[in-house]
Coordinates of C-alpha atoms in Angstrom, one line a residue:
Chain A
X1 CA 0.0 0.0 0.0
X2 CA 1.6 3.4 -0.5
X3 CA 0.2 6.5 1.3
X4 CA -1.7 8.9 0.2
X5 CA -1.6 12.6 -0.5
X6 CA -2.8 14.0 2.9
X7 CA -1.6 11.0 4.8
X8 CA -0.9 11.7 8.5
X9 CA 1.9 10.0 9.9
X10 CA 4.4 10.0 13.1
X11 CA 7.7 9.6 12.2
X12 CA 10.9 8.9 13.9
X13 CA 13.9 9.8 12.5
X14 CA 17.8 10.3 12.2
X15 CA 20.0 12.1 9.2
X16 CA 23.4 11.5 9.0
X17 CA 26.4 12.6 6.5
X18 CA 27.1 10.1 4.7
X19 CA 31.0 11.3 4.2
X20 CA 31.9 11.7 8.3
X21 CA 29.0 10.3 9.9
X22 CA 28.1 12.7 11.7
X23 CA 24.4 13.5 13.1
X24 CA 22.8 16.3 12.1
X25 CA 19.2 15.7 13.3
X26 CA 17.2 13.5 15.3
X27 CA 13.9 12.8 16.8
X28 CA 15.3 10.1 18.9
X29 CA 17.1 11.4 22.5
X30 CA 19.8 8.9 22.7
X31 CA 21.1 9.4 19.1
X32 CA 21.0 13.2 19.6
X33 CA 23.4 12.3 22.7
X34 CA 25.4 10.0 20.4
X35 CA 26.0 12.7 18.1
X36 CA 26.4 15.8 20.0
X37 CA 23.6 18.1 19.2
X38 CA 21.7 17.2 22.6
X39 CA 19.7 20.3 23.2
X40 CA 17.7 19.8 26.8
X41 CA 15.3 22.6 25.5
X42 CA 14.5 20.4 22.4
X43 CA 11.8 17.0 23.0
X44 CA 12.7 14.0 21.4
X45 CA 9.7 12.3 19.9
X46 CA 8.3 11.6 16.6
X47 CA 7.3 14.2 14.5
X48 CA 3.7 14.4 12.2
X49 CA 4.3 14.3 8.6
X50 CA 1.8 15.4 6.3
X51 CA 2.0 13.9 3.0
X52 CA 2.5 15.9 -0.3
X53 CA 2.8 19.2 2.1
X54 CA 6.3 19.9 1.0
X55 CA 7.6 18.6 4.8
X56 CA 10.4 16.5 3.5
X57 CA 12.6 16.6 0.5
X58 CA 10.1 15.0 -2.6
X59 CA 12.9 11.7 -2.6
X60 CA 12.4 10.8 0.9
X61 CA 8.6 11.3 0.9
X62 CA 8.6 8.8 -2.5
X63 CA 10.1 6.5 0.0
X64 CA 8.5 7.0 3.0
X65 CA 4.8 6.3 1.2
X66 CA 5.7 3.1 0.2
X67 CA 6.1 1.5 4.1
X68 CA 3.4 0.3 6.5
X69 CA 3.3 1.4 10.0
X70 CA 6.1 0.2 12.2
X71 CA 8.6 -0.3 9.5
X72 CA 12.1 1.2 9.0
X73 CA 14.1 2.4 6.6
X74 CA 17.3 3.5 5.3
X75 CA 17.0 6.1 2.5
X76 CA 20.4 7.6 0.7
X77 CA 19.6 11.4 -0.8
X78 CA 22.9 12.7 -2.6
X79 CA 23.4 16.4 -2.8
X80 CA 21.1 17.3 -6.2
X81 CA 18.1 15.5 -3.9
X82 CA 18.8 17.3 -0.5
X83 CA 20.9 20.6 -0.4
X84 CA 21.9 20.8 -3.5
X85 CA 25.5 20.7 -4.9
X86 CA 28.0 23.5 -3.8
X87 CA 28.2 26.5 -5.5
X88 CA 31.5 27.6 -6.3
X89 CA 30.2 30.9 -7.7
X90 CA 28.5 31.8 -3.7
X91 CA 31.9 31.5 -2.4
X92 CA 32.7 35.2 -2.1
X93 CA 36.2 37.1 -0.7
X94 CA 35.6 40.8 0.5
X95 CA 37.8 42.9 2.7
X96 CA 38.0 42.4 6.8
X97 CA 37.6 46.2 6.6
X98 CA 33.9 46.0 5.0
X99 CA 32.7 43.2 7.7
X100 CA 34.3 45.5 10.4
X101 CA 32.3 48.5 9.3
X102 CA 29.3 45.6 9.9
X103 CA 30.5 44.9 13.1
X104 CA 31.8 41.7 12.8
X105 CA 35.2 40.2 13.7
X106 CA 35.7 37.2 11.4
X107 CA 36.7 34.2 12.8
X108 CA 37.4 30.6 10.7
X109 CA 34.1 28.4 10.7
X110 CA 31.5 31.0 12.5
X111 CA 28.0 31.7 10.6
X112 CA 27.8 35.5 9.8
X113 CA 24.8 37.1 8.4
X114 CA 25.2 39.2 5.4
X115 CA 22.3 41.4 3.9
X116 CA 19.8 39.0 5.4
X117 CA 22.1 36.0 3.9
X118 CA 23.8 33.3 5.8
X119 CA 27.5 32.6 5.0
X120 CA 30.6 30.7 6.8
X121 CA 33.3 31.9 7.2
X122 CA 36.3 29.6 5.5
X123 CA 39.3 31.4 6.2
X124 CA 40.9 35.1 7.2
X125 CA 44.2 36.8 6.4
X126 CA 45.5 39.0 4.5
X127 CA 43.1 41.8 5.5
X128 CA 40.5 39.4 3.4
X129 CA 37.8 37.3 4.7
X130 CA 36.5 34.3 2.5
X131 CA 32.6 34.1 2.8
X132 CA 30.5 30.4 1.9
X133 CA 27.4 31.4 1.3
X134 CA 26.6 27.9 0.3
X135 CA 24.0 25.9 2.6
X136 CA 26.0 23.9 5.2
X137 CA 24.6 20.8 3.9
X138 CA 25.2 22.0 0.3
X139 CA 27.4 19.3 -1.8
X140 CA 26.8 16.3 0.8
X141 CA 25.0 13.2 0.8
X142 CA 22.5 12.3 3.7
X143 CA 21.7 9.4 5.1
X144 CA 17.7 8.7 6.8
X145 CA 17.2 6.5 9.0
X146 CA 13.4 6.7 9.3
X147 CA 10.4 4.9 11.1
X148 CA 7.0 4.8 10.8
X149 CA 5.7 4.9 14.6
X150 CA 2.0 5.4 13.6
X151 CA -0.3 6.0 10.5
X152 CA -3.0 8.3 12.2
X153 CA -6.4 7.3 10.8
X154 CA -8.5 8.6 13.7
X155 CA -10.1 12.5 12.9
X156 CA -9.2 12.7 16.9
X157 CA -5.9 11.7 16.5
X158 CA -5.4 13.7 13.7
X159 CA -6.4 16.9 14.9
X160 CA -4.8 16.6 18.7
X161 CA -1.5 16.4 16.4
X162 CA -2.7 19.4 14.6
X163 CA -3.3 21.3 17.6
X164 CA 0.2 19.9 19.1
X165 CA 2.3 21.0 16.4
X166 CA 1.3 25.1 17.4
X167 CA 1.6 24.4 21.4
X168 CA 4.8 21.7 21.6
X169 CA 6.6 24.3 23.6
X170 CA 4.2 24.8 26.5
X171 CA 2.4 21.2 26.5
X172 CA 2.6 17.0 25.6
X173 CA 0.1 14.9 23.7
X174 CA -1.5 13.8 27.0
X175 CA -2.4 17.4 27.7
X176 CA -4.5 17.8 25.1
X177 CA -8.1 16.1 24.1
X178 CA -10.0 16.7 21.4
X179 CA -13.5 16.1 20.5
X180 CA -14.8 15.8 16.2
X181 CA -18.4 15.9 16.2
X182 CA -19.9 16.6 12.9
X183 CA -19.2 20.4 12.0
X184 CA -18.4 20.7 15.5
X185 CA -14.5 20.4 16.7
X186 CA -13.8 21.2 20.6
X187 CA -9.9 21.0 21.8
X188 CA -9.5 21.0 25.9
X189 CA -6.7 22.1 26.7
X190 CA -5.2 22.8 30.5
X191 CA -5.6 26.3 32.4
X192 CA -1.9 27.0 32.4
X193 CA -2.0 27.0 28.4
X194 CA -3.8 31.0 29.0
X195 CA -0.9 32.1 30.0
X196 CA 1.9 31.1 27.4
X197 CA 3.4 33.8 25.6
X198 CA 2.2 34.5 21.5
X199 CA -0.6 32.3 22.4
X200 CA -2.5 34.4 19.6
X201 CA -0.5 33.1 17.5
X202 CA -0.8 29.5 17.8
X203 CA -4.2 29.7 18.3
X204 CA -4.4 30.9 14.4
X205 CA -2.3 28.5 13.3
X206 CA -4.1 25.7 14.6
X207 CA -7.6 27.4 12.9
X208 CA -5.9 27.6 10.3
X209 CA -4.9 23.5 9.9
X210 CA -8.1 22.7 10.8
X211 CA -10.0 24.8 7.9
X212 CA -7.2 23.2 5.5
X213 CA -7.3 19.3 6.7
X214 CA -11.3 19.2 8.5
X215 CA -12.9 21.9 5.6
X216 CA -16.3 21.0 6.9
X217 CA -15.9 22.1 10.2
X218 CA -18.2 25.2 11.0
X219 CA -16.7 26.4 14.9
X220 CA -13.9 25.7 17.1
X221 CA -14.5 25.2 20.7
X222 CA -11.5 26.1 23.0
X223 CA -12.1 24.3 26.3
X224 CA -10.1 25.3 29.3
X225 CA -11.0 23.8 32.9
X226 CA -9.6 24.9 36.0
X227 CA -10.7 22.7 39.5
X228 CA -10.0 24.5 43.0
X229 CA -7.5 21.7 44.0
X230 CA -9.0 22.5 47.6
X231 CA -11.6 20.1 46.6
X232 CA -9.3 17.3 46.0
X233 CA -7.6 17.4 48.9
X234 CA -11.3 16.7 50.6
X235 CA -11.9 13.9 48.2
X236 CA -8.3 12.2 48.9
X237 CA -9.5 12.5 52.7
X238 CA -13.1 10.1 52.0
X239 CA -10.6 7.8 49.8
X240 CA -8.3 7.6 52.9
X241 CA -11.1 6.6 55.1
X242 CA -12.6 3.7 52.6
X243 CA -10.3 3.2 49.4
X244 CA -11.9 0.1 48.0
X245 CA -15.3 1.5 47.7
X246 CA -14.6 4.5 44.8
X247 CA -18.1 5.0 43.3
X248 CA -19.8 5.8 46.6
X249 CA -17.4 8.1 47.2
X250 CA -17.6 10.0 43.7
X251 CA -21.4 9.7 44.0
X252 CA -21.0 11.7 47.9
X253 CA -19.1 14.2 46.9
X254 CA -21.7 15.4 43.8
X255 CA -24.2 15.2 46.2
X256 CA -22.7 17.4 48.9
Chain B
X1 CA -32.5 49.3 53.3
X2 CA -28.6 49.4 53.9
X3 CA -26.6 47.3 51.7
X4 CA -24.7 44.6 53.4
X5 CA -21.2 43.4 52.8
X6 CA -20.3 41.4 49.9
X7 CA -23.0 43.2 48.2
X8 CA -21.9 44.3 44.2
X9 CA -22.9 47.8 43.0
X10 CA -22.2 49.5 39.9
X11 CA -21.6 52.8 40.5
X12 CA -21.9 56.0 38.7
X13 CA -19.5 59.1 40.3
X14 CA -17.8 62.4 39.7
X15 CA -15.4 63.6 42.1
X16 CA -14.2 67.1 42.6
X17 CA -12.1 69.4 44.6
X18 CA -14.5 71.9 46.8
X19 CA -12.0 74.9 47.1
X20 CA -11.6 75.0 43.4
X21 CA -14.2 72.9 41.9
X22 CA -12.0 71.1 39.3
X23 CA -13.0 67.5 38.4
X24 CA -10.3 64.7 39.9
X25 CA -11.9 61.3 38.8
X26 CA -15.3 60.2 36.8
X27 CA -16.7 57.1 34.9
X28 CA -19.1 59.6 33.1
X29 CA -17.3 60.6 29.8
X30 CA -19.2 64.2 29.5
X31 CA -18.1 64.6 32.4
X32 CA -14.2 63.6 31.6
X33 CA -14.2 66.3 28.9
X34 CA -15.8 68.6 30.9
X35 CA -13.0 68.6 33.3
X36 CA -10.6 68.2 31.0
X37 CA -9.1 64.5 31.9
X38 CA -10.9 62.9 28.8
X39 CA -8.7 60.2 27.9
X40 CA -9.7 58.1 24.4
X41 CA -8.1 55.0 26.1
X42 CA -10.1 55.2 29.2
X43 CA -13.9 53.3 29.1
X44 CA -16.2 55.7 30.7
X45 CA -19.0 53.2 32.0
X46 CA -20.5 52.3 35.8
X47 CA -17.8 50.2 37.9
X48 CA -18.1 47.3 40.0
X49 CA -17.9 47.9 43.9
X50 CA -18.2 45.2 46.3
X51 CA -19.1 46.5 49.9
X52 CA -16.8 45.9 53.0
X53 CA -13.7 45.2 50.4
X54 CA -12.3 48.4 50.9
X55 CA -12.8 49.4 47.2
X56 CA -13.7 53.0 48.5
X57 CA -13.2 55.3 51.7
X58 CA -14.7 54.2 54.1
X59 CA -17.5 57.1 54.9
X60 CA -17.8 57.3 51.2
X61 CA -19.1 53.5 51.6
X62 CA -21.1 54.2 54.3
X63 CA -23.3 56.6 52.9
X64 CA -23.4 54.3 49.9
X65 CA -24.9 51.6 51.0
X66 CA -27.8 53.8 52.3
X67 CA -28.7 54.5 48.7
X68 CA -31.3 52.4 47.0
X69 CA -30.7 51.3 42.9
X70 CA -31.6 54.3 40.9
X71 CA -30.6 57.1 43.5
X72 CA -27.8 59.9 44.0
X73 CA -25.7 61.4 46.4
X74 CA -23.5 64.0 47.1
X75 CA -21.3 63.0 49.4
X76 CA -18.6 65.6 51.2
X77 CA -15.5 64.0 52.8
X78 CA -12.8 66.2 54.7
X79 CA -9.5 65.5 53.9
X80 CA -9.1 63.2 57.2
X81 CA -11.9 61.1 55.5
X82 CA -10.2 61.3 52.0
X83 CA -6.4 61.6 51.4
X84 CA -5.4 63.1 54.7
X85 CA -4.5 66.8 55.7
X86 CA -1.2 68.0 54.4
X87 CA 1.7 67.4 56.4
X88 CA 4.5 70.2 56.6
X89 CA 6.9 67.7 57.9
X90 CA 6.7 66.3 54.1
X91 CA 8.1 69.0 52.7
X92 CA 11.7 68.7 52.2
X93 CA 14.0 71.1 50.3
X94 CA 16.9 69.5 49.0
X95 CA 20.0 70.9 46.9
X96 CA 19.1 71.2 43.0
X97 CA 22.4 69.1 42.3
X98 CA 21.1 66.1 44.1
X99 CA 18.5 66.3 41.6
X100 CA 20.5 66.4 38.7
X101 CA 22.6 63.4 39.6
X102 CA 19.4 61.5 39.7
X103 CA 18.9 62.8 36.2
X104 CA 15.8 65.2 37.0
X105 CA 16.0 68.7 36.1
X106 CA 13.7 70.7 37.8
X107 CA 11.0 71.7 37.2
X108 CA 8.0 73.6 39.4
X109 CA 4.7 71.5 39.4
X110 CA 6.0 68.6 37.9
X111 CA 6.2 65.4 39.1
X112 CA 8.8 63.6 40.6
X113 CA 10.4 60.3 41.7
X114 CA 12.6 59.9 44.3
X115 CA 13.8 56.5 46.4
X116 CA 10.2 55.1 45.0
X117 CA 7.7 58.4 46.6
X118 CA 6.6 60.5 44.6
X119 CA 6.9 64.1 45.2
X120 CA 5.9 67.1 43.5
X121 CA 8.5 70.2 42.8
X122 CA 7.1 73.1 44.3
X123 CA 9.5 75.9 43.7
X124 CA 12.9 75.6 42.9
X125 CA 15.9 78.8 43.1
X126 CA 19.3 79.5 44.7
X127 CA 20.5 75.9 43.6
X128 CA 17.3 74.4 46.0
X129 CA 14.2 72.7 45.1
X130 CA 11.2 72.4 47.6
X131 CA 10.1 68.8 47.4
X132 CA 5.9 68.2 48.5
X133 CA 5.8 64.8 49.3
X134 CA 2.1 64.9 50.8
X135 CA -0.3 62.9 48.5
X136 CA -1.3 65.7 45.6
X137 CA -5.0 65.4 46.8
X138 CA -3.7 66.0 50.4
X139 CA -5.5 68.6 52.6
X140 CA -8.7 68.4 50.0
X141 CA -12.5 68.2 50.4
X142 CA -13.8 65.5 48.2
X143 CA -17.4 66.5 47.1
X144 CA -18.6 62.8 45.0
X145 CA -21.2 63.1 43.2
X146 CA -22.4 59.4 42.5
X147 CA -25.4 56.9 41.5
X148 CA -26.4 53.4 42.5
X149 CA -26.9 52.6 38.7
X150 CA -27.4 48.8 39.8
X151 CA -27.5 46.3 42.8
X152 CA -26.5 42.9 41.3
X153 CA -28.1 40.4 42.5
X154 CA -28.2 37.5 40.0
X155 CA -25.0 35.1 40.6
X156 CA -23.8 35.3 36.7
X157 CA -24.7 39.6 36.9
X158 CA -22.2 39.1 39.5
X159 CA -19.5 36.6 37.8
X160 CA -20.0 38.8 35.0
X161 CA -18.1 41.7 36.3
X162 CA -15.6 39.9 38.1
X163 CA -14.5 38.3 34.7
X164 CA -14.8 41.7 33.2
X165 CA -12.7 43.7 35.6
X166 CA -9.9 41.8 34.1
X167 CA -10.7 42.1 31.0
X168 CA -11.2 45.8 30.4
X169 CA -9.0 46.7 28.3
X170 CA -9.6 43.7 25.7
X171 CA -13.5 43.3 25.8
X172 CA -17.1 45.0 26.5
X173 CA -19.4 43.5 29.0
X174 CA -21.6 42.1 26.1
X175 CA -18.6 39.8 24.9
X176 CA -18.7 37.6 28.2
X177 CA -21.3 35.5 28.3
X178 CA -21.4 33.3 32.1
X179 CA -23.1 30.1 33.2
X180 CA -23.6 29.7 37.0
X181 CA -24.0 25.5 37.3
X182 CA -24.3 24.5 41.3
X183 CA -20.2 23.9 41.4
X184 CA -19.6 24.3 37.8
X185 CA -18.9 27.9 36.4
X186 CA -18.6 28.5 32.5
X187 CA -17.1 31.5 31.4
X188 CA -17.6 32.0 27.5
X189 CA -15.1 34.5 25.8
X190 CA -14.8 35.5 22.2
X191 CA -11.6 34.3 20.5
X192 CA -9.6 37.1 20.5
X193 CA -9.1 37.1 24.2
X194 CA -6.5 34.4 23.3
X195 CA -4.5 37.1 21.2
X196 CA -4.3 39.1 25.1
X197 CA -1.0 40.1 26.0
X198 CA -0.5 38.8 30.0
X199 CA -3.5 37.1 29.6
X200 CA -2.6 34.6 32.4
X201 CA -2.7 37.6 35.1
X202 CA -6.0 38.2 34.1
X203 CA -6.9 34.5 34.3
X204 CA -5.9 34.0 37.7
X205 CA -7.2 37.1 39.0
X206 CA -10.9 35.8 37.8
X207 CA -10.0 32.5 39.5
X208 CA -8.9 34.0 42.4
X209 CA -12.0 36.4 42.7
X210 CA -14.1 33.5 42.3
X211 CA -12.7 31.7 45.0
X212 CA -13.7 34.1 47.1
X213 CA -16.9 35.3 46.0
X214 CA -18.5 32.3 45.2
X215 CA -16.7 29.3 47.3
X216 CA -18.9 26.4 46.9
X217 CA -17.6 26.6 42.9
X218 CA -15.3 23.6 42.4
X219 CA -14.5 24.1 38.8
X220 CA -14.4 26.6 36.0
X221 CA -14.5 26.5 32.5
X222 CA -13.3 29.0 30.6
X223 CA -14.9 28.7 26.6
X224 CA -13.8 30.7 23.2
X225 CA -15.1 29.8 20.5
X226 CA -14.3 30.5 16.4
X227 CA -17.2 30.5 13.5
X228 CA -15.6 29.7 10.3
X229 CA -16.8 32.9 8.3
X230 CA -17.3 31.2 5.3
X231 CA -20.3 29.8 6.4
X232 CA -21.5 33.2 7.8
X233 CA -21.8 33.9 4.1
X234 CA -23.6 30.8 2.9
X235 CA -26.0 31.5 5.7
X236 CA -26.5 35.1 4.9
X237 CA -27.1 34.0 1.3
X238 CA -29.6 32.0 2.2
X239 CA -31.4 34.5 4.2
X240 CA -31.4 36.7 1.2
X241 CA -33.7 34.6 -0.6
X242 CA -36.6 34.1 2.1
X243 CA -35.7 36.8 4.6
X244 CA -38.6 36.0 7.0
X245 CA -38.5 32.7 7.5
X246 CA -35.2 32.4 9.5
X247 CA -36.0 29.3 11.4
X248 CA -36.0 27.0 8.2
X249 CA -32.8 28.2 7.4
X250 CA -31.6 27.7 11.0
X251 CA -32.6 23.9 10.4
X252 CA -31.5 23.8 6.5
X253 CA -28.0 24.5 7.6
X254 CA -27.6 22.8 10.4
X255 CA -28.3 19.5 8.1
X256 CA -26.4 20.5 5.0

């Protein structure tokens, strides 16, 4: 079976260089370790993919479609299918006087930003300053390791990943749940999410998704529930005095 | 009738110096131009007090509660009974340099910071400045001039305004809509609260004046909802063919 345009998938990954080996990105936490680029701000966890949304370079999605879920693969993309090859003609020398007057002191191998465009710097001396403005990855071949942790088929599954992509910062999955009745979509999120920063922002986003991938969905319902945690203390009490016996308790404390 | 405590009022008032009759404070916008305080950004409308909670002086509050809805007052208050009588001991006069190495040039009737109090700059000459620290409404009769424009009596009236005293700046009154439930409070919010910078403040001020006004509530649910415009459209295009009979459209759409 290959998957189709519009396909919603989890998918775990790692991309190597194929020349040094060396990891440039990962969804898993262990290989980011492995290779060095463990950043404790980052989570490690599979990623959505949307199919034939331009997520992943066209050769690896023409490989990812044709596996099932929970299968691997190993999938080679020289330069011309990921980066590109190097550019000789972006590799640019211009005076250490000119990215002074920018106020920048080259050094060998640091990113500068030049009229809004990134370069490398490859070497200094001279009173010159030798600029890459080729992509980092330009000229190399990359190596995917991917997996296919889920293929989401659920409307509900779908749209809590929807709705995750805009708020991975501030929550996890669990936080969220989602409700797809007819025309009707309702997302309950926790109290704490009112006070993340931008919020505005996400909040479009996810409107957004939903009018492209649910287009017959009339209104969005934004749940956010806050209990006095007083309350639960009290209810831990009646469990401490008879634990076994849970429904009586639930059923006393809506009464009182 | 007096009103007790914990009772919620909206109040109209004016407030104005008696020795020289200029206006100091109103929620009545003629009245804000009038004295010449108008300010665009300000909402000129009734505002919420809750008796006993210390919102207003306290023999302003006890003539208050005298009033029944609908009726006005004058009310006089001595400076004891408003902002205290002027204390010569807060005038200090302090060398013009001082002020200048705190980055203030002087300047008479302007106001001042200094060590967090605030001071106005009564004269200054001879490399001195004469500091007033005394509150600027210090040593004034108060004359109010204020309405009962409503006792609120109904639970969501009440919820109402303490969700929109935190909301101000963002929303009208009309954009909350409230649900009192025995234990269960819903609080329904247009979208756009979710753009709010610092919204979170605002959130756990509501929760927190709910805790206290209405303790028996064990949970709140705070609601936004979005309306895909598109179907506004349809819907409007429907009424424009049979105007009058709106309640067959209601159901037409709800089924399409």
């Amino acid at each position: 079976m290959t998957l189709k345009k519009g396909a919603f998938i989890l998918m775990e990954y790692t991309v190597y260089s194929k020349d040094d080996h060396k990891i440039i990105d990962t969804t898993v936490e262990e290989k980011a370790k492995e290779g060095g680029i463990f950043n404790e701000n980052s989570k490690y966890e599979p990623e959505l993919v949307i199919i034939g949304e331009g997520m992943l370079f066209k050769s690896l999605e023409e490989e990812l479609v044709k596996l099932k879920e929970g299968e691997t693969a190993t999938i080679e993309l020289p330069p011309e299918k990921a980066f590109g090859k190097r550019d000789p003609s972006k590799i640019r020398i211009i005076s250490a006087r000119e990215l002074s007057r920018r106020g920048i002191i080259p050094r060998v191998n640091e990113e500068v930003e030049i009229n809004g465009q990134r370069a490398i710097i490859r070497s200094v001396g001279g009173g010159r300053v030798t600029l890459d403005f080729n992509h980092p990855l330009a000229g190399k071949t990359l190596v995917y390791n991917i997996k296919i942790v889920k293929i989401l088929k659920e409307p509900s599954e779908k749209l809590r990943e929807l709705v995750y992509r805009w708020l991975k910062r501030a929550l996890s999955r669990k936080d969220i749940k989602v409700r797809v009745r007819e025309k009707v979509i309702t997302i309950i999120l926790p109290i704490r999410i009112l006070s993340v920063e931008n919020l505005g922002i996400a909040i479009r986003g996810i409107i957004r998704d939903i009018q492209r991938y649910f287009p017959n969905v009339e209104k969005i319902i934004f749940r956010e529930e806050y209990e006095f945690p007083r309350k639960e203390v009290e209810r831990e009490r009646k469990q401490d005095r008879s634990p076994k016996d849970t429904s009586k308790i639930e059923e006393e404390s809506s009464k009182s």
